[in-house]
PDB file of N, CA and C in Angstrom:
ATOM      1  N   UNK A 548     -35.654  -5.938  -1.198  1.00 72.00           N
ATOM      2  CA  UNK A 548     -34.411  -6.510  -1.521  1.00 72.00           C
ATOM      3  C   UNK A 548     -33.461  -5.563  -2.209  1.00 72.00           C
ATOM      4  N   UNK A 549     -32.134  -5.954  -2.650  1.00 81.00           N
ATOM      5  CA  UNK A 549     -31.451  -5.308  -3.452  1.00 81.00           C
ATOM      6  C   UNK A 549     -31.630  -5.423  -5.154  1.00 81.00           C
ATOM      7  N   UNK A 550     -30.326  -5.040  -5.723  1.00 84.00           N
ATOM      8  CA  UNK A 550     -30.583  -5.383  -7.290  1.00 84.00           C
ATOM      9  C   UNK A 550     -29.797  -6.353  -7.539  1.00 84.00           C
ATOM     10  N   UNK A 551     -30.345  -6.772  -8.130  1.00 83.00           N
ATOM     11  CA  UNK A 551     -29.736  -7.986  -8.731  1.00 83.00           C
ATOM     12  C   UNK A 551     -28.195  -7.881  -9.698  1.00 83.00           C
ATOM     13  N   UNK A 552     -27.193  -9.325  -9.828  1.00 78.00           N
ATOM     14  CA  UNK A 552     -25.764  -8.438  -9.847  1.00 78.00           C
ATOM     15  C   UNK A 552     -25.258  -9.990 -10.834  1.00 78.00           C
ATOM     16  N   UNK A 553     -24.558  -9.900 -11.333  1.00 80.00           N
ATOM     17  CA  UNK A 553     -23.505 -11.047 -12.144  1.00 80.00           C
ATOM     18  C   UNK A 553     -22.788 -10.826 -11.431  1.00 80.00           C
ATOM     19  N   UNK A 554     -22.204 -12.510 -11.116  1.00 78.00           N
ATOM     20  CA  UNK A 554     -21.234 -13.216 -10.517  1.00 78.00           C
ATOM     21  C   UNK A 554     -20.435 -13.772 -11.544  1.00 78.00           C
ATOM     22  N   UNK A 555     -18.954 -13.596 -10.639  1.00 81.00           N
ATOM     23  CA  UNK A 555     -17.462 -14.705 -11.796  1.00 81.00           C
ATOM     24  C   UNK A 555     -17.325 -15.116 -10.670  1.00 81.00           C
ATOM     25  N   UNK A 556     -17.018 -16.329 -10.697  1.00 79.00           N
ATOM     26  CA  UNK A 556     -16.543 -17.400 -10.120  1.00 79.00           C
ATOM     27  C   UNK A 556     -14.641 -17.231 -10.326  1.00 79.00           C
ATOM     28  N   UNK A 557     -14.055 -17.188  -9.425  1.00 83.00           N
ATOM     29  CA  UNK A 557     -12.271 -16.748  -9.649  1.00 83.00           C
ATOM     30  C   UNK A 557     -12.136 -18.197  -8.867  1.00 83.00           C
ATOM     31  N   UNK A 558     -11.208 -19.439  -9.366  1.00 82.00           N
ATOM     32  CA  UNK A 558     -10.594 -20.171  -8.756  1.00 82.00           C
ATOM     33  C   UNK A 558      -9.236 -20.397  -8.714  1.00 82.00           C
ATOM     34  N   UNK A 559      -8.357 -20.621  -6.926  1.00 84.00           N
ATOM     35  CA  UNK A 559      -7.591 -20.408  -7.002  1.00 84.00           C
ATOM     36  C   UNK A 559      -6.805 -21.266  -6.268  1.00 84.00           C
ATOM     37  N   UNK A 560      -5.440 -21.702  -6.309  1.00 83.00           N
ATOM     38  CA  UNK A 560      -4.827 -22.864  -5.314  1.00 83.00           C
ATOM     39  C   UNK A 560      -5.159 -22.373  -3.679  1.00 83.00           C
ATOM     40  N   UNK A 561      -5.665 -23.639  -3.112  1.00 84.00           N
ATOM     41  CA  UNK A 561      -6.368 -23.546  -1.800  1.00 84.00           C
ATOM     42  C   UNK A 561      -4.674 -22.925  -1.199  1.00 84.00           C
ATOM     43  N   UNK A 562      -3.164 -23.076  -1.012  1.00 89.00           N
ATOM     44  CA  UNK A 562      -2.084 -22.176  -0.358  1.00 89.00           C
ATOM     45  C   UNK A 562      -2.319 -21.149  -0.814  1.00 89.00           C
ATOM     46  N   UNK A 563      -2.619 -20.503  -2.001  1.00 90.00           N
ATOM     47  CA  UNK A 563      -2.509 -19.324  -2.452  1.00 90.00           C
ATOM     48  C   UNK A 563      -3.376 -18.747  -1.445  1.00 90.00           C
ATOM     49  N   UNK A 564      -4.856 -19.394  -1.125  1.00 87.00           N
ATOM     50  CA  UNK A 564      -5.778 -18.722  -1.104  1.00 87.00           C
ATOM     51  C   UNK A 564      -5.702 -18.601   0.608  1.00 87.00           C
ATOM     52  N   UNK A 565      -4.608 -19.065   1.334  1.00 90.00           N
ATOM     53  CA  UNK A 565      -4.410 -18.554   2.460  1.00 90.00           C
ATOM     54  C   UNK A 565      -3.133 -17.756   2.253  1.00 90.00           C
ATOM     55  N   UNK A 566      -2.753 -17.496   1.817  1.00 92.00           N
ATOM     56  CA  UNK A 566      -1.989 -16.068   1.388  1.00 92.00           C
ATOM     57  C   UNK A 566      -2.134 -14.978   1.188  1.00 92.00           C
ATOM     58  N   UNK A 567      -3.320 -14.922   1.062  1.00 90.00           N
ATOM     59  CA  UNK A 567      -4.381 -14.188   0.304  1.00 90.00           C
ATOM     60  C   UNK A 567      -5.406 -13.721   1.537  1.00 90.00           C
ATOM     61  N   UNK A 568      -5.419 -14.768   2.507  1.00 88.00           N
ATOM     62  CA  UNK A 568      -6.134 -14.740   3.499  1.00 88.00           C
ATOM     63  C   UNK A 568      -5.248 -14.273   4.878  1.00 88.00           C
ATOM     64  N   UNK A 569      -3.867 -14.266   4.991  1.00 93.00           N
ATOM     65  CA  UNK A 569      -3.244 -13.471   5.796  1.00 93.00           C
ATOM     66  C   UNK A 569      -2.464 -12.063   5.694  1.00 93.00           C
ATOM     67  N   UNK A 570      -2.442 -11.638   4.132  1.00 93.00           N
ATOM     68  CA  UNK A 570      -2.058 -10.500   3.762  1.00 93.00           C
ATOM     69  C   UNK A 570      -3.112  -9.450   3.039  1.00 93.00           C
ATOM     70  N   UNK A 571      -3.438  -8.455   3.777  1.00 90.00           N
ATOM     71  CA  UNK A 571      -4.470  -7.832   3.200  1.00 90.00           C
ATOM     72  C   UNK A 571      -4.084  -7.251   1.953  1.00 90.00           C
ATOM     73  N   UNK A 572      -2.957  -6.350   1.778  1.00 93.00           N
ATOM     74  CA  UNK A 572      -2.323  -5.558   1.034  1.00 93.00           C
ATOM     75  C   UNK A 572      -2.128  -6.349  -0.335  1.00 93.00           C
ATOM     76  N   UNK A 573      -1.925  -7.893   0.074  1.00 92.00           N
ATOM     77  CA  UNK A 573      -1.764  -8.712  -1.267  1.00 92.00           C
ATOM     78  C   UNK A 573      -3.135  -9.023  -1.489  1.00 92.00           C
ATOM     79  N   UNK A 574      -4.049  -9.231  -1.015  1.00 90.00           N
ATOM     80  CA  UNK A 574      -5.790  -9.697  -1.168  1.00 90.00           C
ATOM     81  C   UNK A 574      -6.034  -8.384  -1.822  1.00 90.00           C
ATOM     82  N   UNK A 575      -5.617  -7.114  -1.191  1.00 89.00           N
ATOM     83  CA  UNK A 575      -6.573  -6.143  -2.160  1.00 89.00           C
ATOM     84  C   UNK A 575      -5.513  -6.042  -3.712  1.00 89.00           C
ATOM     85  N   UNK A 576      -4.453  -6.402  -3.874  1.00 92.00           N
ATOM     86  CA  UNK A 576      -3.460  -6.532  -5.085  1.00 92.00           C
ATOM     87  C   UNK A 576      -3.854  -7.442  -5.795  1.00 92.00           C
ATOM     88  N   UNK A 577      -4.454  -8.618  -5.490  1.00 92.00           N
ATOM     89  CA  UNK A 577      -5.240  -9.935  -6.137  1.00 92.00           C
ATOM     90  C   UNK A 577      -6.692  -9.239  -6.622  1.00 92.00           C
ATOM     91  N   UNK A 578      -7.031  -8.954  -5.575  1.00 90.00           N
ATOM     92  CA  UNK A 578      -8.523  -8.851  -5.953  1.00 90.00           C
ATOM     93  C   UNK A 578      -8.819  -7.502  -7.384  1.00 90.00           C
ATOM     94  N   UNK A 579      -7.946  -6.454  -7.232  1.00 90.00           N
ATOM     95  CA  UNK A 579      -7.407  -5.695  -7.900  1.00 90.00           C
ATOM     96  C   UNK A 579      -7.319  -6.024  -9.604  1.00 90.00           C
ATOM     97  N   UNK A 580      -5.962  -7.104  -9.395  1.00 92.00           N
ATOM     98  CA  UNK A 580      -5.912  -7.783 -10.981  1.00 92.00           C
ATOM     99  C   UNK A 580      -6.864  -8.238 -11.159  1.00 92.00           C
ATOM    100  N   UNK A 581      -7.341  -9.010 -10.037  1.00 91.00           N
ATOM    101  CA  UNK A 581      -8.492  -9.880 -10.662  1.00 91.00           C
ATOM    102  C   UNK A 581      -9.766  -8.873 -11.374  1.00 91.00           C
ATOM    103  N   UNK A 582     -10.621  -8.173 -10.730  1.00 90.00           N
ATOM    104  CA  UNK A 582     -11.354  -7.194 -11.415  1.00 90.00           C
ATOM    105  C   UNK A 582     -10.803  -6.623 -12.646  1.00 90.00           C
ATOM    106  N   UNK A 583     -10.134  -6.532 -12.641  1.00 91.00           N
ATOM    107  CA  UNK A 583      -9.502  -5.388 -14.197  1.00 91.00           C
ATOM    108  C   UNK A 583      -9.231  -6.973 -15.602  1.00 91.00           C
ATOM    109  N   UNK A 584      -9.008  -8.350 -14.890  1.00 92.00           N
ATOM    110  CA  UNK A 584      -8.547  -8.950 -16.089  1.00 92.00           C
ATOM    111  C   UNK A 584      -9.750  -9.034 -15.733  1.00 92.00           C
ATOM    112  N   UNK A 585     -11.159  -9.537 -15.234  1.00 91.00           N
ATOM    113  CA  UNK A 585     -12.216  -9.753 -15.947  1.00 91.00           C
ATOM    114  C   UNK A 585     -13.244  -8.809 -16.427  1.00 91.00           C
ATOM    115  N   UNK A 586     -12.943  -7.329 -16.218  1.00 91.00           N
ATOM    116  CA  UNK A 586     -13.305  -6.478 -17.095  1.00 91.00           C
ATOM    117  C   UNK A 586     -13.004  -6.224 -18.450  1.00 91.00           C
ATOM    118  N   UNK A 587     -11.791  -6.484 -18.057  1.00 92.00           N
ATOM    119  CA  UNK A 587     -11.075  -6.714 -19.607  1.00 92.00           C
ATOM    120  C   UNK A 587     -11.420  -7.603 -20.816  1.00 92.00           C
ATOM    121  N   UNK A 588     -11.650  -8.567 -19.935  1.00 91.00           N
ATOM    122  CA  UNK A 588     -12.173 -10.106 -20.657  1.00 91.00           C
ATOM    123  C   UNK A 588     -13.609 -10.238 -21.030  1.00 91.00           C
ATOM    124  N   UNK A 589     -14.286  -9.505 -20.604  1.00 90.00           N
ATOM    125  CA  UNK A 589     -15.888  -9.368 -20.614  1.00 90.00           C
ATOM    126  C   UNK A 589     -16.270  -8.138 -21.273  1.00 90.00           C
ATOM    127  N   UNK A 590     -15.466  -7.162 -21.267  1.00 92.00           N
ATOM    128  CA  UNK A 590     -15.830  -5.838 -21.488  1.00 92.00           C
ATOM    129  C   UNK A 590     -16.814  -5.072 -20.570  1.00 92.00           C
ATOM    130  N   UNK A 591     -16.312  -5.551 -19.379  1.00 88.00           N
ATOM    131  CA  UNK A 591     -17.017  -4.620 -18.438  1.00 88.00           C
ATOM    132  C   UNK A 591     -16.656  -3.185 -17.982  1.00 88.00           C
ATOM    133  N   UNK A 592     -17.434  -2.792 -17.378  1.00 89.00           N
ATOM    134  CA  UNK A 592     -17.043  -1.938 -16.200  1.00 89.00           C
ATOM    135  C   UNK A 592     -17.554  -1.972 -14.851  1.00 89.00           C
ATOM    136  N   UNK A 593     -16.186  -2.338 -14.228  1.00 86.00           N
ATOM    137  CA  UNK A 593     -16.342  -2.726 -12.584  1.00 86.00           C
ATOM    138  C   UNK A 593     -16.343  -1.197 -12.155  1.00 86.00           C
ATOM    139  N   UNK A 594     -16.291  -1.818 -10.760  1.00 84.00           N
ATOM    140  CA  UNK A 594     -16.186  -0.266  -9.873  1.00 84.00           C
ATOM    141  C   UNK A 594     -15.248  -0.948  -8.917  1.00 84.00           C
ATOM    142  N   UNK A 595     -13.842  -0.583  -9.009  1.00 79.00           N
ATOM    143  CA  UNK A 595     -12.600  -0.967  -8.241  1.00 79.00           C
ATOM    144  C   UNK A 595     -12.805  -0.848  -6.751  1.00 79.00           C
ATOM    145  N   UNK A 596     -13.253   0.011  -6.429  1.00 80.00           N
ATOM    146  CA  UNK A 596     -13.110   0.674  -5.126  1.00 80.00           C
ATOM    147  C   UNK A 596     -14.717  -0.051  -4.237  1.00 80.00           C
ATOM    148  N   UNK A 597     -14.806  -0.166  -3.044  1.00 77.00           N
ATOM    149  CA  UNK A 597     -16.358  -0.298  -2.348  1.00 77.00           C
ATOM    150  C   UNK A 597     -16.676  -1.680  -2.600  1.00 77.00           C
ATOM    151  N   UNK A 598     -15.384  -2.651  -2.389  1.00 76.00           N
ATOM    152  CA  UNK A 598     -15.848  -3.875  -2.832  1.00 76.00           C
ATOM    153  C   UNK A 598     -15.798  -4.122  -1.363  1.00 76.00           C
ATOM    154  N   UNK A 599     -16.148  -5.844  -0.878  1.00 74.00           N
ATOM    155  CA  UNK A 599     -15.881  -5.994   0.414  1.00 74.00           C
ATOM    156  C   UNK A 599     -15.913  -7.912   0.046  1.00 74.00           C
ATOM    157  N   UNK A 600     -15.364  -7.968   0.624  1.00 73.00           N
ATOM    158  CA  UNK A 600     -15.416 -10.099   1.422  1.00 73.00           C
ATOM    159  C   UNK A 600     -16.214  -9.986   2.404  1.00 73.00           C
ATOM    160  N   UNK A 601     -17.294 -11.321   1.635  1.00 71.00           N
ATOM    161  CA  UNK A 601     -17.928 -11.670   3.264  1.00 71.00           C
ATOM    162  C   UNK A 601     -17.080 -12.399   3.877  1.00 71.00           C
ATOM    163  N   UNK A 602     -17.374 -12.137   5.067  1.00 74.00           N
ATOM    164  CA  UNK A 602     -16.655 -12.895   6.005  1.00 74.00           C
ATOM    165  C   UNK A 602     -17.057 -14.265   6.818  1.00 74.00           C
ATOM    166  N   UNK A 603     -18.495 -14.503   6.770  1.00 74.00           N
ATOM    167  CA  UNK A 603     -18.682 -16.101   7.257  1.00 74.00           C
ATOM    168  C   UNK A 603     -19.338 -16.590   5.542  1.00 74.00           C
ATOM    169  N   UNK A 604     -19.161 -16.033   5.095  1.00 67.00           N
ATOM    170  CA  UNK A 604     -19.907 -16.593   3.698  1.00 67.00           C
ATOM    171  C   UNK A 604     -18.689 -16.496   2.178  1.00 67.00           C
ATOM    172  N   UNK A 605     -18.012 -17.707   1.997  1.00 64.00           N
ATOM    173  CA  UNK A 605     -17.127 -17.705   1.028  1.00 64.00           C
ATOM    174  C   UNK A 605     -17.613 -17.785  -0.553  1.00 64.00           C
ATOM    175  N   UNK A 606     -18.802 -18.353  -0.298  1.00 65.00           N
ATOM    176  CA  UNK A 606     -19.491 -18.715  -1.431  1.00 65.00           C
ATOM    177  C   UNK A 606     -20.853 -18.555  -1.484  1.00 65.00           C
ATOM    178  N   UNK A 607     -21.684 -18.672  -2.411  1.00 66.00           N
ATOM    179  CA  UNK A 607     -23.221 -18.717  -2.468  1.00 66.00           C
ATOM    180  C   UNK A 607     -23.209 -19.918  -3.489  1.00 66.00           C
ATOM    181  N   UNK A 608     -24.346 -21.196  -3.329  1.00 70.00           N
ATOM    182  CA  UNK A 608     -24.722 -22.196  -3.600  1.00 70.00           C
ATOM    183  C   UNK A 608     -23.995 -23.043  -3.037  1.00 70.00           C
ATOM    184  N   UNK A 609     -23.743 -23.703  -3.792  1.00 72.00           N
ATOM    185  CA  UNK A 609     -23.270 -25.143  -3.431  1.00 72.00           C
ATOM    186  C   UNK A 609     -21.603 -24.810  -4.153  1.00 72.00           C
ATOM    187  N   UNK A 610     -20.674 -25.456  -3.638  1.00 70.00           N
ATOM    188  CA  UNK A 610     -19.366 -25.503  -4.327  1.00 70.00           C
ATOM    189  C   UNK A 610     -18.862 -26.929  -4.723  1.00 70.00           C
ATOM    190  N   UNK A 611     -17.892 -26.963  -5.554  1.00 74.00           N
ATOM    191  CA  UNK A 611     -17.758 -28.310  -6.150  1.00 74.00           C
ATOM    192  C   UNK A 611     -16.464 -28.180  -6.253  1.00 74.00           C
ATOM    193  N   UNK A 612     -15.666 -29.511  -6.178  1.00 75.00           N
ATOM    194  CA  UNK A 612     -13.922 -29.255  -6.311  1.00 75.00           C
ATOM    195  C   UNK A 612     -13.781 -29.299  -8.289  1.00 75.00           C
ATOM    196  N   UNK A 613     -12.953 -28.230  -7.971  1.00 73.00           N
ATOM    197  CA  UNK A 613     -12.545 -28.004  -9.400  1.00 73.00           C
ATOM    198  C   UNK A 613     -10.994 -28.907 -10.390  1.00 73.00           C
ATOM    199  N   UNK A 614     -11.346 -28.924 -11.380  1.00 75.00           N
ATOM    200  CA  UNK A 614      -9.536 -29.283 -11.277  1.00 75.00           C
ATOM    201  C   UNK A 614      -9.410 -28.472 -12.414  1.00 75.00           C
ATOM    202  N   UNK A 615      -7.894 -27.744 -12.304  1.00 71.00           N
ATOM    203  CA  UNK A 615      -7.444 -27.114 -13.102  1.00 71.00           C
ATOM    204  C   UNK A 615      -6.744 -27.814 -13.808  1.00 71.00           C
ATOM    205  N   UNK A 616      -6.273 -27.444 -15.454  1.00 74.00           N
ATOM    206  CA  UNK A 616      -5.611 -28.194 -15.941  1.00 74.00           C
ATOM    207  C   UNK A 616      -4.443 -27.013 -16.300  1.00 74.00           C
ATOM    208  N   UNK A 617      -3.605 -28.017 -16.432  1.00 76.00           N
ATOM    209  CA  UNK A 617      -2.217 -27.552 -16.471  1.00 76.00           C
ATOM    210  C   UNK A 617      -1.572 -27.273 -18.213  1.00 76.00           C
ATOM    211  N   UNK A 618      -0.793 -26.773 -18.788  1.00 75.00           N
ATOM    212  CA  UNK A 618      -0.496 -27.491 -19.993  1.00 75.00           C
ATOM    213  C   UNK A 618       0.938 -28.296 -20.124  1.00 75.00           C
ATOM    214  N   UNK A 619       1.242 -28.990 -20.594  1.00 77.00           N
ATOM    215  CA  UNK A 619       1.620 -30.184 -20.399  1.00 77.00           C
ATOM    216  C   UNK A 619       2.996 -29.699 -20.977  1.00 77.00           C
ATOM    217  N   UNK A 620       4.062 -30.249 -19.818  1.00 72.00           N
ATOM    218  CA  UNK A 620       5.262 -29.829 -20.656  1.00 72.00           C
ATOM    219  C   UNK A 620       6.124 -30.714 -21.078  1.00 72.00           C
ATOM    220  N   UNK A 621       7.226 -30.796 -21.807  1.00 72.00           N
ATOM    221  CA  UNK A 621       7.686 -31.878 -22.513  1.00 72.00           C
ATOM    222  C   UNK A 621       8.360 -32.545 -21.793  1.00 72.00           C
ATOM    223  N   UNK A 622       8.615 -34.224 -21.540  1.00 72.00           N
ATOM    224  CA  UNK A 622       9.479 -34.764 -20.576  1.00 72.00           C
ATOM    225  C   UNK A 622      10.724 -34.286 -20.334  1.00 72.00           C
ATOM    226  N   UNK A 623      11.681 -33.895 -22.294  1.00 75.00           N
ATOM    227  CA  UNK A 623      12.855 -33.703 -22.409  1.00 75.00           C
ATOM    228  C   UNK A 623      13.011 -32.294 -22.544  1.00 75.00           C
ATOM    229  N   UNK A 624      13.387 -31.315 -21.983  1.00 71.00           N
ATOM    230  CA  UNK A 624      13.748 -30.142 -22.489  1.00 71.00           C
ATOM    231  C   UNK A 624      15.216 -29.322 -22.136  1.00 71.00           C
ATOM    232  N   UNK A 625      15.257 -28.866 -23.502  1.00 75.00           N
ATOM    233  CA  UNK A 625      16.947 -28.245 -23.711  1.00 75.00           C
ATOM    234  C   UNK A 625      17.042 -26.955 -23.347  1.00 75.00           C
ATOM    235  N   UNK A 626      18.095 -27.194 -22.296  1.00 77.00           N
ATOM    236  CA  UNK A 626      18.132 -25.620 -21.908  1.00 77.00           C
ATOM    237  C   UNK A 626      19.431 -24.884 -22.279  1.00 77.00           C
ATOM    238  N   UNK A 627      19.081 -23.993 -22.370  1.00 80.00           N
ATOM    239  CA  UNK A 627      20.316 -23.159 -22.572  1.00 80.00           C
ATOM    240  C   UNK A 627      21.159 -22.927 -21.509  1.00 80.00           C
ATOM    241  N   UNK A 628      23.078 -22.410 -22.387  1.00 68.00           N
ATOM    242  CA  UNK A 628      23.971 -22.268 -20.980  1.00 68.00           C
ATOM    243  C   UNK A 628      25.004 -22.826 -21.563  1.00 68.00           C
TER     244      UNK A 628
END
């Protein structure tokens, strides 16, 4: 077998994530931030480069719908002008 590896789970709006899925240049610009904020956040060190997407396999286990929460903004707000 291989070696064994930690997984992050990145969730993202299912439009985004065909956006993402017809522009490569923006998938490797996503995937990009994405590695560096969770290196950042973990104190890792990734290896940017030699990554790859499977391609019939989006996930490993089982997946579950997520809900994101939003933060809540005020009914009334004053804008400037």
């Amino acid at each position: 077998g291989g070696q064994g590896c930690t997984a992050y789970d990145v969730v993202v709006n299912s439009e985004f994530f065909r956006t993402l899925q017809t522009d490569p240049l923006y998938r490797e610009f996503f995937l990009t931030v994405a590695m560096e904020g969770l290196a950042e956040k973990y104190g890792l060190e990734l290896e940017l480069t030699g990554w790859r997407v499977l391609r019939n396999r989006r996930f490993l286990g089982s997946i579950s719908a997520q809900n994101i929460r939003t933060r809540p903004r005020p009914r009334i707000q004053e804008l400037e002008g």
